[in-house]
Structures are given as structure tokens and as C-alpha cells.
Amino acid sequence: MTVLAYGTPAADHPLERMEIARREPGPHDVQIRIVYCGICHSDLHQARSEWAGTLYPCVPGHEIVGRVAAVGSHVRSHEPGDLVGVGCIVDSCQDCPDCAEGLENYCDGMVGTYNGPTQDPPGHTLGGYSQSIVVHERYVLKITHPEDQLAAVAPLLCAGITTYSPLRHWGAGPGRKVGVVGIGGLGHMGVKLAHAMGAHVVAFTTSPEKVADARALGADEVVVSRNPEEMADHAQSFDFILNTVAAPHDLDAFLALLKRDGTMTLVGGPATPHPSPNVFNLIMKRRSLAGSMIGGIPETQEMLNFCAEHGIVADIEMIRADEIETAYERMLKADVKYRFVMDIATMAG
Ligand code: NAP
Ligand code: ZN
């Protein structure tokens, strides 16, 4: 089947409308008519090959929501008409210890929703800036939010799980002081989720105009991280800091805010490395600096259910498909509150 998509033929080329092929659903496949797709900063990094290794044409998009159009003969978990989501993973080896634990995100054979290996043309996966996608049932999530929230659910499929998973892993419940650094697509979800989990949440932003918003998102306190006095007020006080910043910056400024045995986890993937932190900031207080990548499929479903129960969705700004380049430029200026979502219906004309 041929469908419309937005993608780019080269790293230095703007995204444009193109036609792509989708496979016919196999016995375990779900064919999804995409309704909305969130715009992640990873889409921009990869469309422009900032992490190197992008295969072209590149059709980004891994915050996919839509309706099941058809299912393969063996599919029991989804039915035509269901509201479903697809995040960053469309396949994995299904045979390793990580897959057995539902941590497909750490499987060496994980196939990303775009730029991953596949038999389908053109030999690498093409993502959600497109009218439809065909995905193995294991990687298709159920959406139980009310249908009128569908667009605002899309960002949960990456921004939601990428913040939910480390908040759960390192602990963000009552009695814990948790920092969230960078109030963008990921960070604004991190604040909402940590607040719903019961932590004392401190948002760190470089954008003074986001201070009031961050409180409304659920932050108990907000720090403008470029202000050293405000930072010093929080020295050695955090159990956990989730750092979502998409650009290189001084990690020591945040490591110094951790308690003894505290952890800062990086989820941002800047195009060039952070300046190396001072090891004594780790050694002196037995602190940890860690990383985390999205989350597995069972935890993604758990996160979607948690969000539905707590009435959590992303704060979004809807764009037309042909506004994608403007959206990328605004994202680079941290000028989005707080996630762009593409209305796929606008792709046709
Ligand atoms: P985003 O919406 O652009 O948000 C990033 C935020 O970082 C900005 O809103 C800004 O927040 C802050 N920031 C930007 N430039 C900065 C600078 N030079 N110094 C300090 N702060 C700066 O991006 P996103 O979609 O949330 O993604 C964030 C990063 O996570 C990206 O690198 C993305 O590729 C990565 N990511 C990783 C995973 C994973 O699995 N680990 C998953 C998804 C995305 P303030 O205005 O509040 O300062
Ligand atoms: Zn993403």
C-alpha cells in the first residue's frame, strides 16, 4: 500500500511530502490509520543526522496515535476501530533476557519506529509522520483516555514513557525530592508525572517565562538554572534529578544539588558531548550519574494506564504537516508549550 508521509531525502534538506510503501499486514500485524503524531526533539536530531547514521529517506515520528484499520489473522489483542498508540519500538528479538523482562528498549535487536532495520522497503523503518503504519501486535499500545484527548495523548508514547520509566526506576514517590531539568516536551511530562507519583518536584529551567507554567504543571518549586543564588539554595538536597536537556551544558551545577547517594539521570541526547563533569562531585558524596532510554512495552502500557487514571495528557500545540520545519526551528529555540503534534489529516492537502 502506498501512503503519504513527510520526510527528508538528505540531512541538509527540509522535510517534504512524499509517498512511501507500507507492507500488507501479516498474521501478527496491526494496520493503523494514524490520526496524530507528536514531534520529539529526537526527530529533529535524526532527520538532520545529528547522531550520525541516519538512513534516507528519513520519515521521523514515534509518538503515534490512531485507529486500528485491520488486523492479521492471529491478532487477538486489538480489533479494527480500537484507539491505539505506537511509540519508539516496532520490533525486537523477542528472545533475549531484556525482551523476556519486557525491556525491549534495551534489546540489542530493538528496531526503532524509524531508521531501524527492516525487510520492508526501503530497507529501514519509516515513522509516524505518515497516514498509516503496520506494526507487530506486541508493540501496539491500548489507549483508554477519552477520544477527545487523543492528540494530547500522542506525546505520552515517547516523552511520557522516557520520563515515567526513570522516575519509577530511581523512585519518585512521597518523601522524595525530585528535580526535572529542562521544561520542554520531556521535561513538562516529567514534572506532571513526578507530581502525580507524590514526589516534591523542583523544575529547573533556563527560560524565566516558564516559571509560572512549571508551577501549573505540578512543580512545587521552580529554579531558573542560570541564577547561581537560586541554585545554591538547593545544594545537596535532591534524591533524584531527571535531566532532559537537549544541548551540552554544565552537569556539575546539578550534581552539586544531589544528596549523598543521589542520582542524576540523563535522557537528553545532545548532538555534541557535555563538558566532562568533575569526578570529585561524584566521589565525595557517592553520587551516581546515569542514563535511561525510553521504556519497555509493558511499562509503556502501565504509563498510559497511569496517565488515564490520573487525567494526565501533554500540553500541546497542533501543527499542520507542512509546518514541520517551522516547528523544528521553534523547538530549537525552546519556543513550544510544550509539545508540537502533527494533525495527519492535513497531509492530504
Ligand atoms: P525539547 O522539547 O526541545 O526540550 C528540551 C529543553 O531543554 C528545552 O525546552 C529547554 O528547556 C532545555 N534546553 C534547551 N537548550 C538548552 C541549553 N542550551 N541549555 C540548557 N537547557 C536547554 O526536547 P525533548 O523532545 O524534550 O527532548 C529532550 C532531549 O531528550 C533530546 O535530546 C531528545 O533527543 C532526547 N530524548 C531522549 C530519549 C531517551 O530515550 N533517552 C527519548 C526522547 C528524547 P528550558 O527552556 O526549560 O530550559
Ligand atoms: Zn522521542
Coordinates of C-alpha atoms and ligand atoms in Angstrom, one line a residue:
M1 CA 0.0 0.0 0.0
T2 CA 1.2 3.5 -0.8
V3 CA 0.6 6.3 1.6
L4 CA 1.5 10.0 2.1
A5 CA 4.3 10.9 4.5
Y6 CA 6.5 13.8 5.5
G7 CA 10.2 13.0 5.3
T8 CA 13.5 14.2 4.0
P9 CA 15.9 12.8 1.3
A10 CA 19.0 14.2 3.0
A11 CA 20.4 15.7 6.3
D12 CA 20.6 19.2 4.9
H13 CA 17.2 19.1 3.1
P14 CA 13.8 20.3 4.6
L15 CA 11.1 17.7 5.2
E16 CA 8.7 17.4 2.3
R17 CA 5.6 15.5 1.3
M18 CA 6.4 12.1 -0.2
E19 CA 4.8 8.7 -1.0
I20 CA 6.0 5.7 0.9
A21 CA 5.1 2.0 0.8
R22 CA 3.6 0.1 3.8
R23 CA 3.5 -3.8 3.9
E24 CA 0.3 -5.7 3.9
P25 CA -0.5 -6.8 7.4
G26 CA 1.0 -10.3 8.3
P27 CA -0.7 -12.7 10.7
H28 CA 0.6 -10.8 13.8
D29 CA 0.4 -7.3 12.4
V30 CA -1.9 -4.4 13.2
Q31 CA -2.5 -1.8 10.4
I32 CA -3.1 1.6 12.0
R33 CA -4.6 4.7 10.4
I34 CA -2.6 7.4 12.1
V35 CA -4.5 10.4 13.4
Y36 CA -1.8 12.4 15.2
C37 CA 1.9 12.2 15.7
G38 CA 3.9 14.1 18.3
I39 CA 7.1 15.9 17.4
C40 CA 10.1 14.8 19.5
H41 CA 13.4 16.5 19.6
S42 CA 14.9 13.1 18.6
D43 CA 13.0 13.5 15.3
L44 CA 15.0 16.7 14.6
H45 CA 18.3 15.2 15.8
Q46 CA 17.8 12.2 13.4
A47 CA 16.2 14.0 10.4
R48 CA 19.4 16.2 10.4
S49 CA 21.7 13.2 11.2
E50 CA 23.0 14.9 14.3
W51 CA 23.6 11.5 15.9
A52 CA 25.2 10.2 12.6
G53 CA 23.9 7.1 10.9
T54 CA 20.5 8.4 9.7
L55 CA 19.3 6.5 6.6
Y56 CA 17.5 8.4 3.9
P57 CA 14.8 8.9 3.0
C58 CA 14.0 9.6 6.7
V59 CA 10.4 9.8 7.8
P60 CA 10.5 10.6 11.6
G61 CA 7.8 10.3 14.2
H62 CA 7.5 7.9 17.2
E63 CA 4.6 9.4 19.1
I64 CA 1.9 7.8 17.1
V65 CA -1.9 7.6 17.9
G66 CA -4.6 6.4 15.7
R67 CA -7.3 3.7 15.0
V68 CA -6.8 0.1 14.0
A69 CA -7.8 -0.3 10.4
A70 CA -7.1 -4.0 10.0
V71 CA -5.5 -6.9 11.9
G72 CA -3.8 -10.1 10.9
S73 CA -5.4 -13.5 11.3
H74 CA -3.6 -14.3 14.6
V75 CA -4.1 -11.0 16.3
R76 CA -6.3 -11.3 19.4
S77 CA -5.3 -8.2 21.4
H78 CA -6.5 -5.5 19.1
E79 CA -9.6 -5.0 16.9
P80 CA -10.5 -2.7 14.0
G81 CA -11.7 0.6 15.4
D82 CA -9.6 0.4 18.6
L83 CA -7.7 3.5 19.7
V84 CA -4.1 2.6 19.8
G85 CA -0.6 4.0 20.1
V86 CA 2.9 3.2 18.8
G87 CA 6.0 4.6 20.5
C88 CA 9.7 4.3 19.7
I89 CA 9.8 0.5 19.2
V90 CA 8.3 -1.6 16.4
D91 CA 10.3 -4.8 16.8
S92 CA 12.9 -6.6 18.9
C93 CA 14.5 -10.1 19.0
Q94 CA 11.8 -11.4 21.4
D95 CA 14.3 -14.0 22.6
C96 CA 16.9 -12.3 24.9
P97 CA 16.7 -11.6 28.7
D98 CA 15.8 -8.0 28.1
C99 CA 12.8 -9.0 25.9
A100 CA 11.8 -11.7 28.4
E101 CA 11.6 -9.0 31.1
G102 CA 9.6 -6.7 28.9
L103 CA 12.6 -4.3 28.5
E104 CA 12.6 -4.4 24.7
N105 CA 14.1 -0.9 24.8
Y106 CA 17.4 -2.5 25.9
C107 CA 17.3 -5.4 23.4
D108 CA 20.3 -5.3 21.1
G109 CA 17.9 -6.2 18.3
M110 CA 15.4 -3.4 19.1
V111 CA 14.0 -1.9 15.9
G112 CA 13.2 1.8 16.2
T113 CA 10.0 3.1 14.7
Y114 CA 12.1 4.9 12.1
N115 CA 15.7 4.5 10.9
G116 CA 15.7 0.8 12.1
P117 CA 16.5 -2.3 10.1
T118 CA 13.5 -4.0 8.3
Q119 CA 12.8 -6.2 5.3
D120 CA 10.2 -3.6 4.2
P121 CA 11.1 -1.1 1.5
P122 CA 13.3 0.9 1.5
G123 CA 15.2 -1.4 4.0
H124 CA 14.8 0.8 7.1
T125 CA 11.7 1.7 9.1
L126 CA 9.7 4.9 8.3
G127 CA 7.9 6.6 11.2
G128 CA 4.7 8.3 12.1
Y129 CA 4.7 11.4 10.0
S130 CA 2.5 9.4 7.7
Q131 CA -1.0 8.3 7.1
S132 CA -0.7 4.7 8.3
I133 CA 1.8 2.2 9.7
V134 CA 1.8 -1.6 10.1
V135 CA 3.3 -2.9 13.4
H136 CA 3.6 -6.3 15.1
E137 CA 0.8 -6.5 17.7
R138 CA 3.3 -6.8 20.6
Y139 CA 4.4 -3.2 20.1
V140 CA 0.9 -1.7 19.8
L141 CA -0.4 0.0 22.9
K142 CA -4.0 0.4 24.0
I143 CA -5.3 3.9 24.7
T144 CA -8.1 4.3 27.3
H145 CA -8.1 8.1 27.5
P146 CA -11.3 9.8 26.2
E147 CA -11.2 10.1 22.4
D148 CA -11.3 13.9 22.6
Q149 CA -7.9 13.8 24.3
L150 CA -6.3 11.7 21.6
A151 CA -3.9 14.4 20.2
A152 CA -2.6 15.2 23.7
V153 CA -2.1 11.5 24.4
A154 CA 0.4 11.2 21.4
P155 CA 3.4 12.7 23.3
L156 CA 3.0 10.1 26.1
L157 CA 4.3 7.5 23.6
C158 CA 7.8 8.9 23.9
A159 CA 8.0 11.9 26.2
G160 CA 5.7 10.2 28.7
I161 CA 7.5 6.8 28.9
T162 CA 11.0 8.3 28.7
T163 CA 10.3 10.3 31.9
Y164 CA 8.0 7.8 33.6
S165 CA 10.5 4.9 33.4
P166 CA 13.4 6.6 35.2
L167 CA 11.1 8.2 37.7
R168 CA 9.8 4.7 38.6
H169 CA 13.3 3.1 38.5
W170 CA 15.0 5.6 40.7
G171 CA 12.0 6.4 42.8
A172 CA 9.7 9.5 42.7
G173 CA 7.2 8.8 45.5
P174 CA 6.2 10.7 48.6
G175 CA 9.1 11.9 50.7
R176 CA 11.4 12.1 47.7
K177 CA 12.8 15.4 46.4
V178 CA 13.0 15.2 42.6
G179 CA 14.4 17.7 40.1
V180 CA 13.4 17.9 36.5
V181 CA 15.9 19.8 34.3
G182 CA 14.7 21.4 31.0
I183 CA 11.0 22.1 30.7
G184 CA 10.4 21.0 27.1
G185 CA 8.5 18.1 25.7
L186 CA 10.0 15.5 28.0
G187 CA 10.5 17.8 31.0
H188 CA 6.9 19.0 31.2
M189 CA 5.8 15.4 31.3
G190 CA 8.4 14.6 33.9
V191 CA 7.0 17.4 36.1
K192 CA 3.4 16.2 35.7
L193 CA 4.4 12.5 36.3
A194 CA 6.6 13.1 39.3
H195 CA 3.9 15.3 40.9
A196 CA 1.3 12.6 40.3
M197 CA 3.6 10.0 41.9
G198 CA 3.7 12.1 45.0
A199 CA 7.3 13.5 45.0
H200 CA 8.3 17.0 46.0
V201 CA 9.1 18.4 42.5
V202 CA 11.5 21.1 41.6
A203 CA 11.6 22.3 37.9
F204 CA 14.8 23.7 36.5
T205 CA 14.5 26.0 33.5
T206 CA 16.7 28.4 31.6
S207 CA 13.5 30.2 30.5
P208 CA 12.2 32.7 33.1
E209 CA 8.9 32.9 31.3
K210 CA 8.2 29.2 32.0
V211 CA 8.3 29.7 35.8
A212 CA 4.6 30.2 36.3
D213 CA 3.8 27.4 33.8
A214 CA 6.0 25.0 35.6
R215 CA 4.1 25.5 38.8
A216 CA 0.8 24.9 36.9
L217 CA 2.3 21.7 35.6
G218 CA 2.8 20.5 39.1
A219 CA 6.2 21.8 40.3
D220 CA 6.3 22.6 44.0
E221 CA 9.3 24.9 43.3
V222 CA 10.9 26.4 40.2
V223 CA 14.5 27.4 39.8
V224 CA 15.9 29.5 37.0
S225 CA 19.1 27.4 36.5
R226 CA 21.1 30.4 35.1
N227 CA 20.8 32.1 38.5
P228 CA 23.6 30.7 40.8
E229 CA 21.9 32.0 44.1
E230 CA 18.7 30.1 43.3
M231 CA 20.8 27.0 42.5
A232 CA 22.8 27.3 45.8
D233 CA 19.6 27.3 47.8
H234 CA 19.1 23.7 46.8
A235 CA 22.7 22.4 47.4
Q236 CA 22.9 18.7 48.5
S237 CA 19.1 18.3 48.8
F238 CA 17.9 16.1 45.9
D239 CA 17.3 12.4 46.0
F240 CA 17.0 12.3 42.2
I241 CA 17.4 14.6 39.2
L242 CA 16.0 13.8 35.8
N243 CA 17.9 15.8 33.2
T244 CA 16.1 16.2 29.8
V245 CA 18.2 19.0 28.3
A246 CA 18.8 18.5 24.5
A247 CA 22.0 20.6 24.4
P248 CA 25.5 20.3 26.0
H249 CA 25.7 22.1 29.4
D250 CA 27.5 22.1 32.8
L251 CA 26.4 18.9 34.6
D252 CA 28.4 19.8 37.8
A253 CA 25.9 22.6 38.5
F254 CA 23.3 19.9 39.0
L255 CA 25.4 17.1 40.5
A256 CA 26.2 19.5 43.4
L257 CA 22.5 19.6 44.2
L258 CA 22.3 15.8 44.9
K259 CA 22.3 14.5 48.4
R260 CA 24.8 11.8 49.4
D261 CA 23.9 8.7 47.3
G262 CA 21.7 10.8 45.0
T263 CA 21.4 10.1 41.3
M264 CA 21.2 12.3 38.2
T265 CA 19.9 10.5 35.1
L266 CA 20.4 11.9 31.7
V267 CA 17.8 11.3 29.0
G268 CA 18.8 14.1 26.6
G269 CA 21.0 13.2 23.7
P270 CA 22.8 16.4 22.6
A271 CA 24.4 16.5 19.2
T272 CA 27.8 17.2 20.8
P273 CA 29.0 16.0 24.2
H274 CA 28.5 17.7 27.6
P275 CA 31.7 19.1 29.2
S276 CA 33.1 16.3 31.3
P277 CA 31.9 16.6 34.9
N278 CA 34.3 16.9 37.9
V279 CA 34.7 13.3 39.3
F280 CA 35.0 14.7 42.8
N281 CA 31.4 15.8 42.5
L282 CA 30.6 12.1 42.3
I283 CA 33.3 10.7 44.6
M284 CA 32.8 13.0 47.6
K285 CA 29.1 12.2 48.1
R286 CA 28.9 8.7 46.5
R287 CA 26.7 10.2 43.8
S288 CA 25.7 8.5 40.6
L289 CA 25.4 9.8 37.0
A290 CA 23.2 7.6 34.9
G291 CA 21.3 7.3 31.7
S292 CA 17.9 5.8 30.6
M293 CA 16.3 5.1 27.3
I294 CA 12.5 5.3 26.7
G295 CA 10.9 2.2 28.4
G296 CA 9.7 -1.3 27.6
I297 CA 6.3 -2.2 26.1
P298 CA 4.7 -3.4 29.4
E299 CA 5.9 -0.3 31.2
T300 CA 4.6 1.9 28.4
Q301 CA 1.2 0.4 28.8
E302 CA 1.4 0.9 32.6
M303 CA 2.3 4.6 32.0
L304 CA -0.6 5.1 29.6
N305 CA -3.0 3.5 32.2
F306 CA -1.5 5.6 35.0
C307 CA -2.0 8.8 32.9
A308 CA -5.6 7.8 32.0
E309 CA -6.3 7.2 35.7
H310 CA -4.7 10.5 36.8
G311 CA -6.1 12.5 33.9
I312 CA -2.6 13.3 32.6
V313 CA -2.0 14.3 29.0
A314 CA 0.6 16.5 27.3
D315 CA 0.2 20.3 26.8
I316 CA 0.3 20.6 23.0
E317 CA 0.3 22.9 20.1
M318 CA -1.2 21.4 16.9
I319 CA 0.5 21.9 13.6
R320 CA -0.2 21.2 10.0
A321 CA 2.1 18.7 8.3
D322 CA 3.6 21.5 6.1
E323 CA 4.5 23.5 9.3
I324 CA 7.0 20.9 10.4
E325 CA 10.2 22.8 9.6
T326 CA 8.9 25.9 11.5
A327 CA 8.1 23.6 14.4
Y328 CA 11.7 22.3 14.4
E329 CA 13.1 25.8 14.4
R330 CA 10.9 26.9 17.2
M331 CA 11.8 23.7 19.2
L332 CA 15.5 24.7 18.9
K333 CA 14.6 28.0 20.5
A334 CA 12.7 26.2 23.3
D335 CA 9.6 28.0 21.9
V336 CA 6.9 25.4 22.4
K337 CA 4.4 24.8 25.1
Y338 CA 5.2 22.0 25.4
R339 CA 4.9 19.6 22.5
F340 CA 4.0 20.0 18.9
V341 CA 1.6 17.5 17.5
M342 CA 1.0 17.0 13.8
D343 CA -2.6 16.6 12.5
I344 CA -2.1 13.9 10.0
A345 CA -5.3 14.8 8.2
T346 CA -3.6 18.0 6.9
M347 CA -1.1 15.8 5.0
A348 CA -3.6 15.2 2.1
G349 CA -3.9 18.8 1.1
Ligands
NAP1 P1 12.7 19.9 23.8 O1 11.2 19.9 23.8 O2 13.4 20.7 22.8 O3 13.1 20.3 25.3 C1 14.4 20.4 25.7 C2 14.5 21.5 26.8 O4 15.8 21.6 27.2 C3 14.2 22.9 26.3 O5 12.8 23.2 26.3 C4 14.9 23.8 27.3 O6 14.1 23.9 28.5 C5 16.1 23.0 27.6 N1 17.3 23.5 26.8 C6 17.4 23.6 25.5 N2 18.6 24.1 25.2 C7 19.2 24.3 26.3 C8 20.5 24.7 26.7 N3 21.4 25.1 25.7 N4 20.9 24.8 28.0 C9 20.0 24.4 28.9 N5 18.8 24.0 28.6 C10 18.4 23.9 27.4 O7 13.2 18.4 23.6 P2 12.6 17.0 24.1 O8 11.8 16.5 23.0 O9 12.0 17.1 25.4 O10 13.9 16.1 24.1 C11 15.0 16.4 25.0 C12 16.2 15.5 24.7 O11 15.9 14.2 25.1 C13 16.6 15.5 23.2 O12 18.0 15.4 23.1 C14 16.0 14.1 22.8 O13 16.6 13.6 21.6 C15 16.2 13.3 24.0 N6 15.3 12.1 24.1 C16 15.9 11.0 24.7 C17 15.1 9.9 24.9 C18 15.6 8.7 25.6 O14 15.1 7.6 25.5 N7 16.7 8.9 26.4 C19 13.8 9.9 24.4 C20 13.3 11.0 23.8 C21 14.0 12.1 23.7 P3 14.1 25.2 29.4 O15 13.5 26.3 28.5 O16 13.2 24.9 30.5 O17 15.5 25.5 29.8
ZN2 ZN 11.1 10.7 21.2

